Coordinates of C-alpha atoms in Angstrom, one line a residue:
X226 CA 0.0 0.0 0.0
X227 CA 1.0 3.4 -1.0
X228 CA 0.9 5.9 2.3
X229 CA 0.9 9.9 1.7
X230 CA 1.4 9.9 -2.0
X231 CA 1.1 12.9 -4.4
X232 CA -1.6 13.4 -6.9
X233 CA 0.2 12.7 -9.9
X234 CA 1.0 9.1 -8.4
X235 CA -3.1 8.9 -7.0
X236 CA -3.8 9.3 -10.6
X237 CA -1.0 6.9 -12.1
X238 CA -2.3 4.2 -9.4
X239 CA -5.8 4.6 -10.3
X240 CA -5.1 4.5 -14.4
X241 CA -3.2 0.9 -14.2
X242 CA -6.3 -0.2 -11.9
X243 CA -9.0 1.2 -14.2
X244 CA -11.6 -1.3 -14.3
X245 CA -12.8 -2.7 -17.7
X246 CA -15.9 -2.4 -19.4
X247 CA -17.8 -4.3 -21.4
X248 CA -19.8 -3.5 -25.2
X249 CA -23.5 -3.3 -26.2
X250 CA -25.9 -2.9 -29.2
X251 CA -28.0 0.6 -28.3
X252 CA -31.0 1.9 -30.3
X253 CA -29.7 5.0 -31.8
X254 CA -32.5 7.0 -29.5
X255 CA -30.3 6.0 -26.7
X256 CA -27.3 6.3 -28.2
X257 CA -26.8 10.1 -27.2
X258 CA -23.8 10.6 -24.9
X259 CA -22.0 7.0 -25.3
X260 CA -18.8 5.9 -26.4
X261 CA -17.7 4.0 -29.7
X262 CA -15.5 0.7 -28.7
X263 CA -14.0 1.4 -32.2
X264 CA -14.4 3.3 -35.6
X265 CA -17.6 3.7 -37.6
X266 CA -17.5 3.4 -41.6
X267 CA -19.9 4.2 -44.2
X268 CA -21.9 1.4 -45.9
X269 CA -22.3 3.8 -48.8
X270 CA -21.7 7.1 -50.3
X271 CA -23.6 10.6 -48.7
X272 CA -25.5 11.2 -50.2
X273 CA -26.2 8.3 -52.1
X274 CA -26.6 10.2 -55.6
X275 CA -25.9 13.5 -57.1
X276 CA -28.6 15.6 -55.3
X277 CA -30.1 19.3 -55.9
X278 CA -29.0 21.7 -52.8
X279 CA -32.0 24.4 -53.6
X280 CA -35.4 24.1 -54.9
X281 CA -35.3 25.1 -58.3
X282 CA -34.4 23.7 -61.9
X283 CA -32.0 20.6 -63.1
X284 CA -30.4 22.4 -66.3
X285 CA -28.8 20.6 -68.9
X286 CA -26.2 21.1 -71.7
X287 CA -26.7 25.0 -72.4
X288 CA -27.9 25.4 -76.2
X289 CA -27.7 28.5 -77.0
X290 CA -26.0 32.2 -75.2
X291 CA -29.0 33.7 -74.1
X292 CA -29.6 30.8 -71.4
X293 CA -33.2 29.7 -72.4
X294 CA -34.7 26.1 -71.8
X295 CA -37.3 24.2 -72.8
X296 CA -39.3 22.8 -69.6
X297 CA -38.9 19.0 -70.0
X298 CA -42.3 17.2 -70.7
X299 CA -41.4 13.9 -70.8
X300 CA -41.9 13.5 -67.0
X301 CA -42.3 9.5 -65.7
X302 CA -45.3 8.4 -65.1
X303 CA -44.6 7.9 -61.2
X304 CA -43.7 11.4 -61.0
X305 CA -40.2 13.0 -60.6
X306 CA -37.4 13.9 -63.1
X307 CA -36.4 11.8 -66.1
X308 CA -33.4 9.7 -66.2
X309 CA -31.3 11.6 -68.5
X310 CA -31.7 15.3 -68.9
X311 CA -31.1 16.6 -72.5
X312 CA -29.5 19.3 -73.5
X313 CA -31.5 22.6 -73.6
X314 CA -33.8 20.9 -71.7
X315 CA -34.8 21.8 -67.7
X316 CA -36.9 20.2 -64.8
X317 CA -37.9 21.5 -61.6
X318 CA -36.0 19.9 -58.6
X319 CA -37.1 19.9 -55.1
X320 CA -34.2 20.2 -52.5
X321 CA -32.4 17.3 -51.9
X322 CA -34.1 15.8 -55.0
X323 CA -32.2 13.5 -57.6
X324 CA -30.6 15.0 -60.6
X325 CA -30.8 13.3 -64.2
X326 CA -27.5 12.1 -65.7
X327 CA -26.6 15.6 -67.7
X328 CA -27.7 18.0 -65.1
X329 CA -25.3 20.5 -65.2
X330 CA -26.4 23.0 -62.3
X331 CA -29.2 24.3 -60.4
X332 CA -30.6 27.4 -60.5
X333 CA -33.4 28.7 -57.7
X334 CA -36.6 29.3 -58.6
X335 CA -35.8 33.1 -58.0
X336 CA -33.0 33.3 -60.9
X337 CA -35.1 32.4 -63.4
X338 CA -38.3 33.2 -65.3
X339 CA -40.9 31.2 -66.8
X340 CA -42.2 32.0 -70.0
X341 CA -45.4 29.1 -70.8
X342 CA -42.8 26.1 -71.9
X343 CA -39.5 28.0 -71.5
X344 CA -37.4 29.1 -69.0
X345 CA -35.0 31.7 -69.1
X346 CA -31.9 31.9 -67.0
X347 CA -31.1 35.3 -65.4
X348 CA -27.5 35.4 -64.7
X349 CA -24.3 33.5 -65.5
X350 CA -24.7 29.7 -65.1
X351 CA -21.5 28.2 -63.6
X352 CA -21.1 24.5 -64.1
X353 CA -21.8 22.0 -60.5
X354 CA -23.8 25.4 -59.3
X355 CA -26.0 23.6 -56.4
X356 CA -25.2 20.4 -57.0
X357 CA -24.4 18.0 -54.3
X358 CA -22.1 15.2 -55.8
X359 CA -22.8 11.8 -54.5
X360 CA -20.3 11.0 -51.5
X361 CA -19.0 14.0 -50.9
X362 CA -20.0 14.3 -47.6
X363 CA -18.2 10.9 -46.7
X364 CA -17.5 8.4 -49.6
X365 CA -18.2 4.6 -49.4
X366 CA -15.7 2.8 -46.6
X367 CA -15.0 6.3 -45.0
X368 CA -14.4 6.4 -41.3
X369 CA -17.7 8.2 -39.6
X370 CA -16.7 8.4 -36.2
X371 CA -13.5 7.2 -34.2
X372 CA -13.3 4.8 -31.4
X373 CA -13.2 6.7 -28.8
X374 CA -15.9 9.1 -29.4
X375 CA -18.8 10.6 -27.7
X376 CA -22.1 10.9 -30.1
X377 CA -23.2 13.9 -30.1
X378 CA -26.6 15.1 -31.9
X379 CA -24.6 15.6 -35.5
X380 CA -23.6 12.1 -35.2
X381 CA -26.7 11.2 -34.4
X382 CA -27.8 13.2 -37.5
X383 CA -25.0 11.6 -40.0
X384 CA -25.8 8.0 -38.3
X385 CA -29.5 8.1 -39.0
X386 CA -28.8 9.6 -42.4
X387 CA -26.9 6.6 -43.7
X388 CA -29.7 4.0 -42.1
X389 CA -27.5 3.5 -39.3
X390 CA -30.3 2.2 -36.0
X391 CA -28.4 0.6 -33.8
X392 CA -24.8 1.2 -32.7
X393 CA -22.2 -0.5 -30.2
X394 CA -20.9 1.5 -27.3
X395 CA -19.2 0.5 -24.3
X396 CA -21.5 -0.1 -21.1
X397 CA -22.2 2.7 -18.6
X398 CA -20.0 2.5 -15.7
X399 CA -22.2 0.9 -13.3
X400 CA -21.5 2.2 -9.8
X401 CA -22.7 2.4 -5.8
X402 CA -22.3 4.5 -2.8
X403 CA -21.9 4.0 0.6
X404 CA -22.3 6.7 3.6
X405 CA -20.4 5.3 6.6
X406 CA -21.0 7.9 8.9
X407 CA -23.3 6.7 11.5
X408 CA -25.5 10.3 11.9
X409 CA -26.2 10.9 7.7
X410 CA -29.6 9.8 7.2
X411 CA -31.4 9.2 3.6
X412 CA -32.8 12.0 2.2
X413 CA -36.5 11.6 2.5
X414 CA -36.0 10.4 6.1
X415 CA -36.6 13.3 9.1
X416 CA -33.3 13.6 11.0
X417 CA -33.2 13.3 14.5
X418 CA -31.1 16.0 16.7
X419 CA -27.3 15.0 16.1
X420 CA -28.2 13.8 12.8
X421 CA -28.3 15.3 9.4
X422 CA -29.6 14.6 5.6
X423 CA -27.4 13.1 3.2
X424 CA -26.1 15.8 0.1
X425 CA -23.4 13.6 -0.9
X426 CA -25.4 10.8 -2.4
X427 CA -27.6 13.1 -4.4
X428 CA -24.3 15.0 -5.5
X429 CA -22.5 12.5 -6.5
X430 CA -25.4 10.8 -8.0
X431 CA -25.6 14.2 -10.4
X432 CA -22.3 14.0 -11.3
X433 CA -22.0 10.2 -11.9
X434 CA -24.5 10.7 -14.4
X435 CA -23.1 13.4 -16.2
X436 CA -19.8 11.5 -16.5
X437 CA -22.0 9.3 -18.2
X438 CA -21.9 6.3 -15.5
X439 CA -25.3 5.0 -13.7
X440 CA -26.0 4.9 -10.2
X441 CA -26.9 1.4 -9.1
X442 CA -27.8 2.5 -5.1
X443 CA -27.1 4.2 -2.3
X444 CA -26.8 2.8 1.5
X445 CA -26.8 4.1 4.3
X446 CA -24.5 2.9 7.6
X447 CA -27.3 4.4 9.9
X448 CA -30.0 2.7 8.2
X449 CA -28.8 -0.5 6.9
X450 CA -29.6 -3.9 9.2
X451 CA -26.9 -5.9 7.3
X452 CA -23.1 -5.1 7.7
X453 CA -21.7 -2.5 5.8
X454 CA -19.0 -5.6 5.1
X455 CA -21.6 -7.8 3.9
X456 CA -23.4 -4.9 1.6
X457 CA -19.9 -4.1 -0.2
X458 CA -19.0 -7.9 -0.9
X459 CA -22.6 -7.7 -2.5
X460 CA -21.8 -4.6 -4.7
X461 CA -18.5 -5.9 -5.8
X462 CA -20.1 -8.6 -8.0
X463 CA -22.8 -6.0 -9.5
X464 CA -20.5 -2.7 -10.3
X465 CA -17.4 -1.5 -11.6
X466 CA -16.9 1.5 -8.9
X467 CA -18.0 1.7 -5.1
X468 CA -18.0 5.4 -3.5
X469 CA -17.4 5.1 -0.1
X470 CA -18.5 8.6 1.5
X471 CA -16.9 9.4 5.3
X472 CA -15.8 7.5 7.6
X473 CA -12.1 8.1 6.5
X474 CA -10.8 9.9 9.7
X475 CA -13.9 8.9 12.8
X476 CA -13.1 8.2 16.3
X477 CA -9.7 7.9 15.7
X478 CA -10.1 5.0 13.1
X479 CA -9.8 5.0 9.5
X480 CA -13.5 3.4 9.0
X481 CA -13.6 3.1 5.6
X482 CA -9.8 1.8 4.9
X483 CA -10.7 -1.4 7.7
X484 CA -14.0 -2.1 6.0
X485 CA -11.8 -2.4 2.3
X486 CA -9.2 -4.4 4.3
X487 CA -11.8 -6.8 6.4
X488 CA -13.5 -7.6 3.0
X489 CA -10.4 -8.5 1.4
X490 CA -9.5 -5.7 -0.7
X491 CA -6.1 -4.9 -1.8
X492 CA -6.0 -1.3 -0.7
X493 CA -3.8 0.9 -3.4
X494 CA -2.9 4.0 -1.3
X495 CA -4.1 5.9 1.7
X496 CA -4.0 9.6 1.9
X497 CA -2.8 12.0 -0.8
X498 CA -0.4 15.1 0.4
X499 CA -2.9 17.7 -0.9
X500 CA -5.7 19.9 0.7
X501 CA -8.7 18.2 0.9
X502 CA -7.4 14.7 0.8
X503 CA -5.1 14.0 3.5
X504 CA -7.2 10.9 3.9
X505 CA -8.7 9.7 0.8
X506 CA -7.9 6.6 -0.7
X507 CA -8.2 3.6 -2.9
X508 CA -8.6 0.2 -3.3
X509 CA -9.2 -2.5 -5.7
X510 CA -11.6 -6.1 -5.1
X511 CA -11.6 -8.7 -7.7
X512 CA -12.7 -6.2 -11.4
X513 CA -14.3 -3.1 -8.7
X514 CA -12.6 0.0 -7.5
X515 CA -12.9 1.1 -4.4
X516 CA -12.6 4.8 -3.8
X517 CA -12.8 6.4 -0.2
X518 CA -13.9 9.9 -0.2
X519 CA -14.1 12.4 2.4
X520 CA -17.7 13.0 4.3
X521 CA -17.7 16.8 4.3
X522 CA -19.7 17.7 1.3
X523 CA -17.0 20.1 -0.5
X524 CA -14.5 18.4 0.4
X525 CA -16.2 15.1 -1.1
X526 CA -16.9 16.9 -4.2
X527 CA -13.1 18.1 -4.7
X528 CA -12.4 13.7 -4.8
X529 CA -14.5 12.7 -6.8
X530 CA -13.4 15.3 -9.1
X531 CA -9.8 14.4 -8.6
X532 CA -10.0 10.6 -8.2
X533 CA -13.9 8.8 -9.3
X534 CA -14.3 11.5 -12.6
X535 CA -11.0 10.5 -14.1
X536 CA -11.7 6.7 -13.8
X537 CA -15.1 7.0 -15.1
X538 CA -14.5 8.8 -18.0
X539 CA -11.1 6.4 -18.5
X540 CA -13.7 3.4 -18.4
X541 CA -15.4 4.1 -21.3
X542 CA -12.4 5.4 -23.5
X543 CA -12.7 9.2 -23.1
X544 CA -10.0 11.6 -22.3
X545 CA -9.7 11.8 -18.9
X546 CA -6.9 14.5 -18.2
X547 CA -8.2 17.9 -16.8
X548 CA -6.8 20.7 -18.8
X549 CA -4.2 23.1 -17.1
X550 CA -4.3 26.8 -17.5
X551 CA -2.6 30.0 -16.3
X552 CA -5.6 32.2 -15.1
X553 CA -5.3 35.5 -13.3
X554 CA -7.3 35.5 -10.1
X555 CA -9.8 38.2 -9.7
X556 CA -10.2 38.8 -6.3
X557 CA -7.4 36.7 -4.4
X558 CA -7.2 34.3 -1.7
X559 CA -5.8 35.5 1.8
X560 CA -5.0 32.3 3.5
X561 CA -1.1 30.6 3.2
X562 CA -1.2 27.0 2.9
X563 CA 1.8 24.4 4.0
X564 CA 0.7 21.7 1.8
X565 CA -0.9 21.6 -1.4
X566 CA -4.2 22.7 -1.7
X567 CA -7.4 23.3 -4.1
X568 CA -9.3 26.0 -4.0
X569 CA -12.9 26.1 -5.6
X570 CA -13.4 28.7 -8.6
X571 CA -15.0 30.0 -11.3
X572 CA -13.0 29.9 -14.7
X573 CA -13.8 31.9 -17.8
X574 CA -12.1 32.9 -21.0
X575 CA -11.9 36.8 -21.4
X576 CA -10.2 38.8 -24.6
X577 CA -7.1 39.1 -22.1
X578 CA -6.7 35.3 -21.3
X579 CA -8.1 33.2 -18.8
X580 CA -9.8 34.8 -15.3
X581 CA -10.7 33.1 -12.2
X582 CA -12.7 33.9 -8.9
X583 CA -12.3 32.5 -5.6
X584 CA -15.5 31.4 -4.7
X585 CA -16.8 31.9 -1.7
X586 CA -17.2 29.3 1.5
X587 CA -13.9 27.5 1.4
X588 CA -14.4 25.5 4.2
X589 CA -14.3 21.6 3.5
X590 CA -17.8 21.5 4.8
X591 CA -19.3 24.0 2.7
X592 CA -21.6 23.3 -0.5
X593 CA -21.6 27.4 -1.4
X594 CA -18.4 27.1 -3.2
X595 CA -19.3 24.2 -5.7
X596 CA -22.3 26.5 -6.6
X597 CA -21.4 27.3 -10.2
X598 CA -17.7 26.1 -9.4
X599 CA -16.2 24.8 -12.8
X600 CA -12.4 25.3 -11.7
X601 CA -9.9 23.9 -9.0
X602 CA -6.6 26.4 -8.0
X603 CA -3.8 24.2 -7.7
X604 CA -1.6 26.3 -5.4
X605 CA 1.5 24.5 -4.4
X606 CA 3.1 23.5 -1.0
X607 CA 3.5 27.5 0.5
X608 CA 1.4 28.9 -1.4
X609 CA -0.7 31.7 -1.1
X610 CA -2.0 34.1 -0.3
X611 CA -2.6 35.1 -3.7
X612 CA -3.5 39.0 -4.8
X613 CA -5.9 40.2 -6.7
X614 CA -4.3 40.0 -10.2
X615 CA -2.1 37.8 -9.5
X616 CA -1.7 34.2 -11.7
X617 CA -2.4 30.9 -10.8
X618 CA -2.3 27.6 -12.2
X619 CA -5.9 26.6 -12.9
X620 CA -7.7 22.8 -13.2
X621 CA -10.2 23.0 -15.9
X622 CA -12.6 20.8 -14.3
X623 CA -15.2 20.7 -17.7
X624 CA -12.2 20.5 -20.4
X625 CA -10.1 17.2 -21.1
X626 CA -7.0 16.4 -23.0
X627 CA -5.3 13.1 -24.1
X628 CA -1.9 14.9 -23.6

């Protein structure tokens, strides 16, 4: 076991311990949001045929300098345009309609005028005007979309264009949390005096699922009959991630590091030298890791940020490195710190460069400063305190980079 280890090596431990996941067939109405196992190609060319891009008129071959057409007549009897577009001839073409062989532009309705059986040009006609060539969007055997990659709408979009209804993704992370400390109650339960409601589990639950895993359940120490030993044997065999919440530094004990170790667990480290997390930790049983997270709320969100977000996002094949920037702070932070430490703030890109604002209510226990929090200030070991001005190395906690 790794004792009082720095971030860097938290993160290194947790990587080489990243649980696998397996793959699944989705509809594509679910599809939104998951991650390719691997690349995408196209069955056939987009579009599938040369295409109009306006409403208008197919022209072919131009007979004569004046630009006039005769309307084609000989329409099939199903309705349409013909196969083959002579030349002087024209037909009108709905967007996204299919051009006869010959067509050589397109001209909008509003370029043109109509005189009984012939049409008249106004303007220059410039050969492939408005035409969209078949597979120029993606040819035949063209990668879509690359392992790796989270659909978005436009890939839903390009997927459904090319008849795509089903597509394999890997598995959401699947994943359970556990408050050990005896006086957190569920939240729909009345607290006696001494005890409080739980805001981790809802918290974390919000997160989880923006990270894209899936919250299997939440127990509770001061509500559960069974032992809390017998409930995380259990949850090993169902998830791929169990959140223990508290119960890291009570009474004296480490709670949540004997429960790990008196279920068997290998237990990967045990405190991390920054501020929060002098206590967090990690551990790994049979294909489930085991995270230990602080029980005070802001605290609890700074881990999960740090340590469950990177693994979750690593699990299904995303990029799972926060992006680093040089910020200037705003309104500075007065206190000095001995180890390292990260503050909550508020991150945003100005003509200047980036900015950042200390948030307010940096105590570990306070929710205030998550509230709108997108950044963590990584100040080092003596740090601080920082002037208004001054720049800071920032923890983009919404942006991600493979490097």
């Amino acid at each position: 076991m790794h004792q009082d280890i720095g971030l860097e090596q938290a993160w290194q431990l947790l990587q080489e311990q990243c649980p696998s996941l397996g793959q699944e067939l989705v509809l594509l109405d679910d599809a939104l949001g998951r991650v390719l196992p691997r690349n995408l190609y196209a069955k056939h060319d987009l579009p599938p045929e040369h295409q109009s891009a306006v409403d208008g008129y197919a022209l072919g071959e131009s007979p004569n300098a004046d630009h006039s057409y005769r309307l084609c007549q000989d329409q099939p009897e199903t309705g349409g345009v013909p196969e083959v577009l002579k030349e002087g001839q024209a037909v009108p073409v709905n967007t996204g309609g299919v051009l006869p062989r010959g067509t050589v532009a397109v001209i909008p309705h509003e370029k043109v005028v109509v005189e009984g059986q012939y049409l008249r040009v106004l303007g220059n006609i410039k050969p492939g005007d408005n035409i969209k060539r078949a597979g120029e969007d993606f040819a035949r055997n063209d990668i879509l979309l690359t392992a790796g990659t989270q659909i978005e709408p436009a890939a839903l979009g390009l997927l459904a264009a090319l008849g795509i209804g089903e597509v394999e993704v890997f598995q959401k992370p699947r994943i359970a949390i556990i408050c050990l400390a005896d006086n957190i109650v569920p939240p729909g339960l009345e607290p006696d005096r001494g005890q409080m409601r739980d805001s981790n589990g809802p918290m974390l639950s919000g997160f989880i699922s923006r990270q894209g895993g899936v919250v299997t359940s939440v127990h509770y120490r001061s509500v559960t009959g069974t032992s809390m030993k017998n409930v995380l044997e259990d949850l090993c065999s169902q998830t791929q991630m169990i959140i223990l919440v508290g119960g890291t530094y009570q009474n004296g004990k480490n709670t949540s590091r004997l429960l790990m170790e008196d279920a068997g667990a290998q237990v990967l480290f045990w405190g991390v030298l920054i501020q929060p997390g002098s206590h967090v930790g990690a551990g790994k049983l049979d294909n489930t890791l085991i995270l230990s997270l602080s029980g005070n709320p802001a605290a609890c969100a700074v881990h999960y940020h740090l340590f469950a977000a990177p693994v979750i996002r690593s699990m299904q094949g995303l990029p799972w490195k926060y992006r680093q920037v040089v910020a200037r702070c705003s309104n500075g932070f007065a206190k000095r710190t001995s180890s390292r430490r990260l503050v909550r703030g508020k991150a945003l890109w100005r003509d200047s460069g980036w900015e950042v604002e200390v948030l307010p209510g940096q105590k570990p226990s306070m929710l205030r400063s998550w509230l709108g929090c997108n950044a963590l200030i990584d100040l080092p070991p003596g740090g601080g305190p920082i002037e208004a001005g001054e720049e800071v190395q920032v923890i983009l906690l919404g942006e991600y980079t493979d490097v």
